[in-house]
Short mmCIF file of C-alpha atoms and ligand atoms in Angstrom, two decimals:
data_model
loop_
_atom_site.label_atom_id
_atom_site.label_comp_id
_atom_site.label_asym_id
_atom_site.label_seq_id
_atom_site.Cartn_x
_atom_site.Cartn_y
_atom_site.Cartn_z
CA GLU A 1 -12.17 1.08 -19.33
CA ASN A 2 -10.88 -2.33 -20.96
CA LYS A 3 -10.92 -4.81 -18.57
CA SER A 4 -10.03 -7.69 -20.84
CA THR A 5 -6.77 -8.35 -19.90
CA VAL A 6 -4.35 -6.89 -17.55
CA SER A 7 -0.53 -7.90 -17.14
CA ILE A 8 0.93 -6.65 -13.81
CA THR A 9 4.64 -6.49 -13.82
CA VAL A 10 6.15 -5.90 -10.35
CA VAL A 11 9.49 -4.41 -10.76
CA GLY A 12 11.47 -5.06 -7.73
CA ALA A 13 9.73 -8.39 -7.08
CA SER A 14 12.24 -9.52 -4.47
CA GLY A 15 11.93 -6.47 -2.20
CA ASP A 16 10.29 -5.99 1.14
CA LEU A 17 7.38 -3.71 -0.26
CA ALA A 18 6.60 -6.20 -3.21
CA LYS A 19 6.49 -9.18 -0.46
CA LYS A 20 4.55 -7.66 2.28
CA LYS A 21 2.37 -5.32 0.23
CA ILE A 22 1.75 -5.82 -3.60
CA PHE A 23 1.35 -9.38 -3.90
CA PRO A 24 -1.04 -9.86 -0.96
CA ALA A 25 -2.74 -6.79 -2.18
CA LEU A 26 -2.96 -8.66 -5.52
CA PHE A 27 -4.07 -11.99 -3.88
CA ALA A 28 -6.74 -10.40 -1.84
CA LEU A 29 -8.32 -8.46 -5.32
CA TYR A 30 -8.25 -11.74 -6.98
CA TYR A 31 -9.89 -13.32 -3.83
CA GLU A 32 -12.67 -10.90 -3.96
CA ASP A 33 -13.01 -11.11 -7.84
CA CYS A 34 -11.98 -7.65 -8.49
CA LEU A 35 -9.07 -8.44 -11.03
CA PRO A 36 -10.31 -8.87 -14.81
CA GLU A 37 -10.81 -12.54 -15.64
CA HIS A 38 -7.69 -12.56 -17.58
CA PHE A 39 -4.53 -11.51 -15.93
CA THR A 40 -1.29 -12.25 -15.40
CA VAL A 41 1.36 -11.20 -12.55
CA TYR A 42 4.94 -10.71 -13.48
CA GLY A 43 7.82 -10.40 -10.50
CA TYR A 44 10.83 -8.66 -12.36
CA ALA A 45 14.15 -8.24 -10.85
CA ARG A 46 17.76 -9.09 -11.10
CA SER A 47 18.20 -12.12 -9.16
CA LYS A 48 17.99 -15.56 -10.73
CA MET A 49 14.77 -17.30 -9.65
CA THR A 50 12.45 -19.73 -11.50
CA ASP A 51 8.57 -19.20 -11.54
CA ALA A 52 8.56 -21.92 -8.98
CA GLU A 53 10.87 -20.19 -6.61
CA LEU A 54 8.83 -16.82 -7.04
CA ARG A 55 5.60 -18.64 -6.26
CA ASN A 56 7.28 -20.15 -2.99
CA MET A 57 8.45 -16.77 -1.87
CA VAL A 58 5.15 -15.11 -2.60
CA SER A 59 3.13 -17.90 -0.96
CA LYS A 60 4.84 -17.09 2.45
CA THR A 61 3.30 -13.52 2.73
CA LEU A 62 -0.07 -14.33 1.28
CA THR A 63 -2.68 -14.59 4.12
CA CYS A 64 -6.67 -15.20 4.30
CA ARG A 65 -7.30 -11.92 5.15
CA ILE A 66 -10.62 -11.57 3.74
CA ASP A 67 -12.36 -14.44 5.59
CA LYS A 68 -10.36 -15.52 8.10
CA ARG A 69 -12.62 -18.75 9.02
CA GLU A 70 -12.37 -20.17 5.31
CA ASN A 71 -9.35 -22.03 4.37
CA CYS A 72 -8.24 -19.96 1.23
CA SER A 73 -5.27 -22.57 0.17
CA GLU A 74 -7.37 -23.35 -2.80
CA LYS A 75 -7.50 -19.75 -4.19
CA MET A 76 -3.64 -19.13 -3.35
CA ASP A 77 -2.82 -21.83 -5.52
CA GLN A 78 -5.03 -20.67 -8.41
CA PHE A 79 -3.43 -17.14 -7.86
CA LEU A 80 -0.10 -18.26 -7.90
CA LYS A 81 -0.62 -20.16 -11.09
CA ARG A 82 -0.94 -17.03 -12.78
CA CYS A 83 2.36 -15.67 -11.22
CA PHE A 84 5.78 -15.55 -13.39
CA TYR A 85 9.07 -14.35 -12.71
CA HIS A 86 11.18 -12.80 -15.00
CA SER A 87 15.05 -11.77 -14.12
CA GLY A 88 16.42 -8.86 -15.93
CA GLN A 89 18.44 -5.69 -15.42
CA TYR A 90 16.66 -2.34 -14.85
CA ASP A 91 18.30 -0.50 -17.34
CA SER A 92 18.12 -3.26 -20.10
CA GLU A 93 15.83 -2.62 -22.91
CA GLU A 94 16.79 -6.11 -24.19
CA ASN A 95 15.41 -7.96 -21.12
CA PHE A 96 12.26 -5.84 -21.07
CA ALA A 97 11.93 -7.03 -24.74
CA GLU A 98 12.01 -10.40 -23.28
CA LEU A 99 9.55 -9.89 -20.82
CA ASP A 100 7.55 -8.51 -23.52
CA LYS A 101 7.56 -11.59 -25.45
CA LYS A 102 6.11 -13.59 -22.41
CA LEU A 103 3.71 -11.03 -21.25
CA LYS A 104 2.11 -11.47 -25.01
CA GLU A 105 2.10 -15.16 -24.98
CA HIS A 106 -0.21 -14.72 -21.83
CA GLU A 107 -2.01 -12.21 -23.49
CA GLY A 108 -2.93 -14.57 -26.24
CA GLY A 109 -3.83 -11.55 -29.09
CA ARG A 110 -6.28 -10.05 -26.62
CA THR A 111 -6.44 -6.28 -25.94
CA ALA A 112 -3.78 -6.25 -23.58
CA ASN A 113 -3.50 -3.44 -20.74
CA ARG A 114 -0.34 -3.40 -18.51
CA LEU A 115 0.39 -2.27 -15.19
CA PHE A 116 4.16 -1.72 -14.00
CA TYR A 117 4.65 -1.32 -10.37
CA LEU A 118 8.01 0.38 -9.66
CA SER A 119 9.04 -1.20 -6.34
CA VAL A 120 12.49 -0.05 -6.70
CA PRO A 121 14.57 2.73 -5.29
CA PRO A 122 14.00 6.08 -7.07
CA ASN A 123 17.25 6.31 -8.75
CA ILE A 124 16.31 3.37 -10.74
CA PHE A 125 12.69 4.78 -11.80
CA ILE A 126 13.46 6.36 -14.89
CA SER A 127 15.90 3.87 -16.70
CA ALA A 128 13.01 1.37 -15.66
CA VAL A 129 10.26 3.81 -17.35
CA ARG A 130 12.53 3.92 -20.36
CA CYS A 131 13.06 0.20 -20.85
CA ALA A 132 9.44 -0.70 -19.93
CA SER A 133 8.18 2.03 -22.26
CA SER A 134 10.13 1.51 -24.93
CA SER A 135 10.36 -2.39 -24.85
CA ALA A 136 7.11 -3.57 -23.10
CA SER A 137 4.42 -1.11 -23.23
CA SER A 138 0.93 -2.28 -24.42
CA ALA A 139 0.59 -1.96 -28.13
CA ILE A 140 -3.62 -1.71 -27.90
CA GLY A 141 -4.37 -1.31 -24.41
CA TRP A 142 -3.09 1.45 -22.15
CA THR A 143 0.31 1.30 -20.12
CA ARG A 144 0.22 2.44 -16.43
CA VAL A 145 3.05 2.83 -14.31
CA ILE A 146 2.58 3.17 -10.14
CA VAL A 147 5.81 4.95 -8.25
CA GLU A 148 5.67 5.40 -5.04
CA LYS A 149 7.75 7.72 -2.54
CA PRO A 150 10.64 9.08 -2.00
CA PHE A 151 9.46 11.53 -5.21
CA GLY A 152 12.91 13.48 -4.78
CA ARG A 153 14.08 14.94 -1.50
CA ASP A 154 13.39 18.58 -2.18
CA SER A 155 11.77 20.66 -4.73
CA GLU A 156 14.73 20.58 -7.45
CA THR A 157 15.26 16.79 -7.22
CA SER A 158 11.51 16.08 -7.31
CA ALA A 159 11.03 18.11 -10.41
CA ALA A 160 14.13 16.59 -11.91
CA LEU A 161 12.39 13.23 -11.35
CA THR A 162 8.95 14.07 -12.74
CA LYS A 163 10.75 15.52 -15.91
CA GLY A 164 12.69 12.48 -16.26
CA LEU A 165 9.43 10.25 -16.07
CA LYS A 166 7.60 12.40 -18.40
CA GLN A 167 10.09 11.92 -21.10
CA TYR A 168 8.61 8.48 -21.77
CA LEU A 169 4.92 9.03 -19.80
CA GLU A 170 2.05 11.08 -20.15
CA GLU A 171 1.03 12.79 -16.92
CA ASP A 172 -2.05 10.14 -16.76
CA GLN A 173 0.05 7.15 -17.13
CA ILE A 174 1.81 8.04 -13.90
CA PHE A 175 0.12 6.95 -10.72
CA ARG A 176 2.02 8.59 -7.54
CA ILE A 177 1.05 6.48 -4.63
CA ASP A 178 0.90 7.98 -1.22
CA HIS A 179 -0.64 4.64 0.46
CA TYR A 180 -2.19 6.77 3.53
CA LEU A 181 -4.79 7.91 0.62
CA GLY A 182 -5.78 4.28 0.48
CA LYS A 183 -6.64 4.26 4.24
CA GLU A 184 -10.21 3.41 4.94
CA LEU A 185 -10.73 6.33 7.52
CA VAL A 186 -8.99 8.78 5.23
CA GLU A 187 -11.32 7.70 2.49
CA ASN A 188 -14.23 8.47 4.58
CA LEU A 189 -12.91 11.89 5.75
CA SER A 190 -14.82 13.53 2.58
CA VAL A 191 -17.87 11.30 3.22
CA LEU A 192 -17.94 12.54 6.69
CA ARG A 193 -17.75 16.22 5.82
CA PHE A 194 -19.70 16.30 2.61
CA SER A 195 -22.58 13.76 3.68
CA ASN A 196 -23.64 14.85 6.72
CA LEU A 197 -25.23 18.11 7.73
CA ILE A 198 -23.73 18.83 10.76
CA PHE A 199 -20.27 18.80 10.32
CA GLU A 200 -19.75 21.09 7.21
CA PRO A 201 -21.19 24.02 9.06
CA LEU A 202 -18.48 23.90 11.69
CA TRP A 203 -15.78 23.26 9.51
CA SER A 204 -13.72 26.72 9.70
CA ARG A 205 -11.91 28.97 11.73
CA GLN A 206 -15.25 30.13 13.27
CA TYR A 207 -15.95 26.98 15.36
CA ILE A 208 -12.55 25.00 15.24
CA ARG A 209 -9.57 25.74 17.66
CA ASN A 210 -6.88 23.51 16.06
CA VAL A 211 -6.46 20.31 13.94
CA GLN A 212 -3.91 17.69 15.03
CA PHE A 213 -2.48 15.13 12.79
CA LEU A 214 -0.70 12.41 14.87
CA PHE A 215 1.68 9.55 13.68
CA SER A 216 3.41 7.37 15.66
CA GLU A 217 5.24 3.96 15.37
CA ASP A 218 6.73 1.97 18.50
CA PHE A 219 9.41 0.82 16.41
CA GLY A 220 12.86 2.61 15.07
CA THR A 221 14.19 2.51 11.79
CA GLU A 222 15.79 -0.83 12.47
CA GLY A 223 17.27 -2.31 8.79
CA ARG A 224 16.06 0.80 7.18
CA GLY A 225 18.58 3.36 8.35
CA GLY A 226 20.43 3.30 5.11
CA TYR A 227 17.09 4.87 3.19
CA PHE A 228 15.86 6.56 6.36
CA ASP A 229 19.24 8.77 6.97
CA ASN A 230 18.89 10.37 3.58
CA TYR A 231 15.36 11.49 4.47
CA GLY A 232 14.29 11.77 7.65
CA ILE A 233 10.69 11.69 9.29
CA ILE A 234 9.68 15.33 7.78
CA ARG A 235 10.18 13.71 4.13
CA ASP A 236 9.25 10.20 5.27
CA ILE A 237 5.69 11.26 6.65
CA MET A 238 4.75 14.65 6.70
CA GLN A 239 5.48 16.15 3.50
CA ASN A 240 3.54 13.18 2.19
CA HIS A 241 1.11 11.37 4.24
CA LEU A 242 0.23 14.08 6.69
CA LEU A 243 -0.11 16.61 4.44
CA GLN A 244 -2.05 14.70 2.06
CA ILE A 245 -4.52 14.39 4.97
CA LEU A 246 -4.52 17.80 5.84
CA ALA A 247 -5.25 18.85 2.06
CA LEU A 248 -8.45 16.50 2.28
CA PHE A 249 -9.38 17.72 5.65
CA ALA A 250 -9.28 21.38 4.26
CA MET A 251 -10.30 21.53 0.81
CA GLU A 252 -13.18 23.74 -0.32
CA THR A 253 -16.21 21.17 -1.49
CA PRO A 254 -14.90 20.01 -4.92
CA VAL A 255 -17.30 20.38 -8.06
CA SER A 256 -17.69 16.52 -8.15
CA LEU A 257 -16.41 13.38 -7.08
CA ASP A 258 -14.11 13.18 -10.19
CA ALA A 259 -10.35 13.01 -9.58
CA GLU A 260 -9.61 16.67 -11.09
CA ASP A 261 -12.33 18.08 -9.09
CA ILE A 262 -10.65 16.72 -6.03
CA ARG A 263 -7.14 17.25 -6.90
CA ASN A 264 -7.84 20.88 -7.91
CA GLU A 265 -9.22 21.87 -4.59
CA LYS A 266 -6.09 19.76 -2.85
CA VAL A 267 -3.74 21.63 -4.55
CA LYS A 268 -5.59 24.93 -3.76
CA VAL A 269 -4.97 24.08 0.06
CA LEU A 270 -1.26 23.34 -0.45
CA ARG A 271 -0.81 26.60 -2.25
CA SER A 272 -2.31 28.53 0.24
CA MET A 273 -0.26 27.38 3.31
CA LYS A 274 1.89 29.93 4.90
CA PRO A 275 5.69 29.15 4.41
CA ILE A 276 6.83 27.00 7.51
CA GLU A 277 9.07 29.35 10.03
CA LEU A 278 11.92 27.36 11.52
CA LYS A 279 10.52 28.47 14.67
CA ASP A 280 7.17 26.37 14.22
CA VAL A 281 9.16 23.07 13.98
CA VAL A 282 10.53 20.99 16.70
CA ILE A 283 13.04 17.83 15.66
CA GLY A 284 13.98 14.70 17.54
CA GLN A 285 16.30 11.90 17.48
CA TYR A 286 15.74 8.86 19.49
CA LYS A 287 18.27 7.13 21.58
CA SER A 288 19.29 4.04 23.11
CA HIS A 289 17.08 3.01 26.11
CA THR A 290 17.14 0.36 28.67
CA LYS A 291 13.82 -1.14 30.01
CA GLY A 292 12.76 -4.29 31.78
CA GLY A 293 16.47 -5.45 31.10
CA VAL A 294 15.98 -5.12 27.48
CA THR A 295 18.08 -2.42 25.70
CA TYR A 296 16.71 -0.54 22.55
CA PRO A 297 19.13 0.77 20.36
CA GLY A 298 19.63 4.35 19.60
CA TYR A 299 18.95 5.58 15.72
CA THR A 300 22.64 6.22 15.57
CA ASP A 301 23.56 2.44 16.74
CA ASP A 302 22.38 1.36 13.49
CA LYS A 303 25.49 0.37 11.50
CA THR A 304 24.00 1.96 8.24
CA VAL A 305 23.46 5.42 10.08
CA PRO A 306 26.29 7.64 10.44
CA LYS A 307 27.53 8.25 14.08
CA ASP A 308 27.20 12.01 13.99
CA SER A 309 23.75 12.00 12.06
CA LEU A 310 21.24 14.55 12.74
CA THR A 311 18.35 13.15 10.81
CA PRO A 312 15.21 13.53 12.70
CA THR A 313 13.40 10.70 13.60
CA PHE A 314 10.67 13.11 15.31
CA ALA A 315 9.05 16.24 14.16
CA ALA A 316 6.24 18.30 15.14
CA ALA A 317 5.29 21.45 13.42
CA ALA A 318 2.56 24.11 13.13
CA LEU A 319 1.16 24.86 9.91
CA PHE A 320 -0.96 27.51 8.78
CA ILE A 321 -3.56 28.29 5.72
CA ASN A 322 -3.93 31.36 4.38
CA ASN A 323 -7.38 31.72 3.62
CA ALA A 324 -10.81 32.72 4.32
CA ARG A 325 -11.88 29.66 6.19
CA TRP A 326 -8.55 28.78 7.98
CA ASP A 327 -7.09 32.06 8.87
CA GLY A 328 -5.12 31.64 12.11
CA VAL A 329 -6.57 27.93 12.86
CA PRO A 330 -3.02 26.10 13.85
CA PHE A 331 -3.12 22.41 11.98
CA LEU A 332 -0.11 20.78 13.96
CA MET A 333 1.57 17.82 13.09
CA LYS A 334 3.23 15.54 14.99
CA ALA A 335 5.25 12.06 13.62
CA GLY A 336 7.54 10.03 15.32
CA LYS A 337 9.30 6.63 15.37
CA ALA A 338 10.52 4.66 18.44
CA LEU A 339 7.76 6.21 20.66
CA HIS A 340 5.84 4.90 23.53
CA ASN A 341 2.59 3.66 21.15
CA LYS A 342 1.80 3.20 17.77
CA GLY A 343 -1.04 4.75 15.75
CA ALA A 344 -2.18 7.72 13.51
CA GLU A 345 -4.88 9.98 14.35
CA ILE A 346 -6.65 13.30 13.24
CA ARG A 347 -7.96 15.38 16.06
CA VAL A 348 -10.34 18.10 15.97
CA GLN A 349 -10.32 20.37 18.73
CA PHE A 350 -13.67 22.94 18.46
CA ARG A 351 -14.04 26.22 20.10
CA HIS A 352 -15.52 26.54 23.17
CA VAL A 353 -19.12 27.50 23.96
CA PRO A 354 -19.38 31.04 24.34
CA GLY A 355 -20.89 32.17 27.79
CA ASN A 356 -21.15 28.20 28.92
CA LEU A 357 -23.97 28.10 31.48
CA TYR A 358 -22.23 24.97 33.09
CA ASN A 359 -19.05 26.31 33.47
CA ARG A 360 -18.74 26.37 37.12
CA SER A 361 -15.72 26.69 39.54
CA ASN A 362 -16.19 22.90 40.79
CA GLY A 363 -16.85 21.21 37.33
CA PRO A 364 -14.65 20.52 34.50
CA ASP A 365 -13.16 23.32 32.49
CA LEU A 366 -15.70 23.66 29.88
CA ASP A 367 -13.53 26.16 28.32
CA ARG A 368 -10.65 23.77 27.60
CA ASP A 369 -12.24 20.55 27.80
CA THR A 370 -14.20 21.40 24.29
CA ASN A 371 -15.60 19.25 22.01
CA GLU A 372 -13.39 17.26 19.88
CA LEU A 373 -13.80 14.95 16.92
CA VAL A 374 -11.48 12.24 16.88
CA ILE A 375 -10.65 9.84 13.55
CA ARG A 376 -8.59 7.19 14.39
CA VAL A 377 -7.19 6.01 11.29
CA GLN A 378 -4.90 3.12 12.79
CA PRO A 379 -5.15 1.07 14.63
CA ASP A 380 -8.79 -0.18 15.41
CA GLU A 381 -10.61 2.20 13.43
CA ALA A 382 -13.00 4.45 14.80
CA ILE A 383 -14.45 8.14 14.74
CA TYR A 384 -15.90 9.44 17.86
CA LEU A 385 -17.03 12.85 19.29
CA LYS A 386 -15.88 14.02 22.79
CA ILE A 387 -19.52 15.65 24.40
CA ASN A 388 -20.28 17.04 27.66
CA ASN A 389 -23.35 15.45 29.02
CA LYS A 390 -24.87 14.93 32.67
CA VAL A 391 -23.96 12.46 34.75
CA PRO A 392 -27.51 10.59 35.64
CA GLY A 393 -28.80 10.89 39.33
CA LEU A 394 -30.51 13.88 41.11
CA GLY A 395 -27.42 16.20 41.05
CA MET A 396 -26.11 18.30 38.47
CA ARG A 397 -22.68 17.03 37.41
CA LEU A 398 -20.82 16.92 33.97
CA ASP A 399 -18.95 14.30 32.30
CA ARG A 400 -17.53 13.87 29.13
CA SER A 401 -18.71 11.08 27.08
CA HIS A 402 -17.64 9.80 23.34
CA LEU A 403 -20.31 9.29 20.71
CA ASN A 404 -18.69 6.66 19.06
CA LEU A 405 -18.43 5.00 15.78
CA HIS A 406 -16.08 1.85 16.47
CA TYR A 407 -15.61 -0.10 13.12
CA ALA A 408 -14.82 -3.37 14.61
CA ALA A 409 -18.22 -3.51 16.31
CA ARG A 410 -20.19 -1.72 13.67
CA TYR A 411 -18.95 -4.01 10.88
CA ALA A 412 -17.93 -7.62 10.58
CA LYS A 413 -16.03 -7.39 7.28
CA GLU A 414 -12.27 -6.82 7.59
CA ILE A 415 -11.13 -3.15 6.04
CA PRO A 416 -8.96 -3.84 3.10
CA ASP A 417 -5.49 -2.79 3.29
CA ALA A 418 -4.73 0.35 1.35
CA TYR A 419 -2.66 -1.16 -1.32
CA GLU A 420 -5.75 -3.23 -2.17
CA ARG A 421 -7.80 -0.09 -3.00
CA LEU A 422 -5.18 1.68 -4.74
CA LEU A 423 -4.10 -1.22 -6.80
CA LEU A 424 -7.68 -1.62 -8.07
CA ASP A 425 -8.06 2.00 -8.68
CA ALA A 426 -4.82 1.98 -10.77
CA ILE A 427 -6.32 -0.73 -12.94
CA GLU A 428 -9.58 0.98 -13.16
CA GLY A 429 -8.06 4.14 -14.27
CA GLU A 430 -9.50 6.02 -11.18
CA ARG A 431 -7.11 8.66 -10.61
CA ARG A 432 -8.92 10.22 -7.07
CA LEU A 433 -6.48 9.07 -4.57
CA PHE A 434 -2.90 9.35 -6.48
CA ILE A 435 -0.80 12.44 -6.31
CA ARG A 436 -0.78 14.74 -9.41
CA SER A 437 2.51 16.41 -10.14
CA ASP A 438 1.36 19.85 -8.97
CA GLU A 439 0.21 18.70 -5.79
CA LEU A 440 3.44 16.99 -5.65
CA ASP A 441 5.46 20.38 -6.35
CA ALA A 442 2.86 22.33 -4.11
CA ALA A 443 3.95 19.93 -1.23
CA TRP A 444 7.70 20.40 -2.07
CA SER A 445 7.28 23.94 -1.88
CA LEU A 446 6.05 23.97 1.45
CA PHE A 447 8.71 22.17 2.97
CA THR A 448 12.03 22.22 1.12
CA PRO A 449 12.69 25.86 2.29
CA VAL A 450 12.40 24.64 6.22
CA LEU A 451 14.02 21.39 5.59
CA LYS A 452 16.89 23.35 3.66
CA GLU A 453 17.07 25.70 6.90
CA LEU A 454 17.22 22.88 9.13
CA GLU A 455 20.16 21.34 7.36
CA ASP A 456 22.18 24.43 6.61
CA LYS A 457 22.15 25.37 9.97
CA LYS A 458 22.79 21.87 11.49
CA ILE A 459 19.72 22.04 13.77
CA VAL A 460 20.66 19.44 16.49
CA PRO A 461 17.39 17.23 17.54
CA GLU A 462 16.31 16.98 20.90
CA TYR A 463 17.08 13.21 21.89
CA TYR A 464 14.74 11.22 23.25
CA PRO A 465 14.70 7.51 24.81
CA TYR A 466 13.49 5.16 22.55
CA GLY A 467 9.85 3.95 23.68
CA SER A 468 9.47 7.83 25.46
CA ARG A 469 6.74 10.49 24.45
CA GLY A 470 9.13 12.06 22.45
CA PRO A 471 10.98 15.51 23.09
CA VAL A 472 9.33 17.92 25.19
CA GLY A 473 9.88 20.90 22.62
CA ALA A 474 6.74 19.55 20.86
CA HIS A 475 5.04 20.65 24.01
CA ARG A 476 6.27 23.94 23.89
CA LEU A 477 5.42 24.37 20.64
CA ALA A 478 1.89 23.59 20.86
CA TYR A 479 1.53 25.80 23.86
CA ARG A 480 2.60 28.77 21.88
CA TYR A 481 -0.57 28.05 19.95
CA ASN A 482 -2.39 27.37 23.24
CA VAL A 483 -3.00 23.88 22.12
CA GLU A 484 -2.35 20.72 24.02
CA TRP A 485 -1.53 17.81 22.22
CA GLY A 486 -4.21 14.93 22.34
CA ASP A 487 -2.61 11.65 23.28
CA LEU A 488 -3.05 8.92 20.55
CA SER A 489 -6.33 6.75 22.29
C1 BG6 B 501 5.82 4.70 5.03
C2 BG6 B 501 7.13 5.09 5.73
O1 BG6 B 501 5.41 5.22 3.76
O2 BG6 B 501 5.08 4.31 5.76
C3 BG6 B 501 7.52 3.96 6.93
O3 BG6 B 501 8.27 4.98 4.65
C4 BG6 B 501 6.25 4.16 7.75
O4 BG6 B 501 8.75 4.71 7.22
C5 BG6 B 501 5.03 3.74 6.96
O5 BG6 B 501 6.65 2.88 8.93
C6 BG6 B 501 3.99 3.72 7.80
O6 BG6 B 501 2.78 2.96 7.20
P1 BG6 B 501 1.77 2.30 7.92
O7 BG6 B 501 0.76 1.80 6.80
O8 BG6 B 501 2.08 1.13 8.46
O9 BG6 B 501 1.34 3.27 9.24
#
């Protein structure tokens, strides 16, 4: 990879994602000396703004995440000096040509690689890509484009989007982000499996009862209702974030750690999944709730959401992988907004010990309280294994304890934000954590039929109060498969 110079253009620079995630991640990379010596960051959007105004806007969201003790204002100033702004329309080749001219001045004749981050709604992707590739792509170096979901809302719209992008870009120029893949504990999943002897031999239907993928937020869609109502929680979280984690969890050992080898295995898992049946899906929507004198708004209280919206803000689903390793093992997903807690976890419940000598009438139910491996993706990252042990003393009483890898206790260094890793990988051309188009197709093929069925039949979500544990239907679903949901720890 030629790292000589990179020009990064954030298209949609005044949006929320750009302010909250992209600019801060670029600063963190700069702070850690991960960016090439010569780099420029351009904000591109429709509104008029000067360079100074962009810098001022960006400076408000930069933090000294990496070393809180150090005052990093000097580094921030140096970084902000590398940030510029160009105002233009997203469908104007002329405006992109003006950007090209400015970029060339900064690049000063060096081999210039160009990265475009499309932080704009998907209906703008194709026109922006057309203009960027025709008027502002790199003459000698590479040109890459980062896009972020929603990649359509079903198989057809996703395929149309891919086709549109491929009119102007090769597949290897497209970097589809799923930011959950950039999370430290998701990356660690393969390390855990493939670099420890003790897990991989147990990683199958023979020893695993069920696997749970849990996502919970303790706030609603306030302010994002307009976007959210067209998608719902299944498209927002399950079809991408949770399914990606599932694929990494369940895949066979890849031939190597190369991006293509890993993605080949992930796509096999996705293509081996059984169609999702309507009976295996529970949907919910939060309603207003008053607690301690405070009234929390219901989903449809949002002015941008139609009063009769049936869009789910909660969903639980049982999925199955039809292959020799996982036949019959329920993979349960649960995702919701406006619940009582916040976090994301993977829970692996192991089978009971056959003929357990310690299963006594007066002790814990060891057929139920089996070993469980918990991977707490966030917050407060941790991996722990629940084991049964003897309470110390002369008697014989059993207890459950945790063998615990608690990141904050083990490592002093802060964990990088997902966007830092992903941006760095895009600059370095590392595609492992990005979604290949066949993976995207397979993910949509799995969810499109059941989404269509939910929508065609106008299935009414189970309502749950803001801040609650979500609809009871989720428990019924789990019980049907003899599973109890783990509680986020
Ligand atoms: C996004 C969803 O992809 O992920 C949001 O669109 C959600 O609805 C967010 O809030 C959660 O990401 P994180 O990293 O905060 O868990």
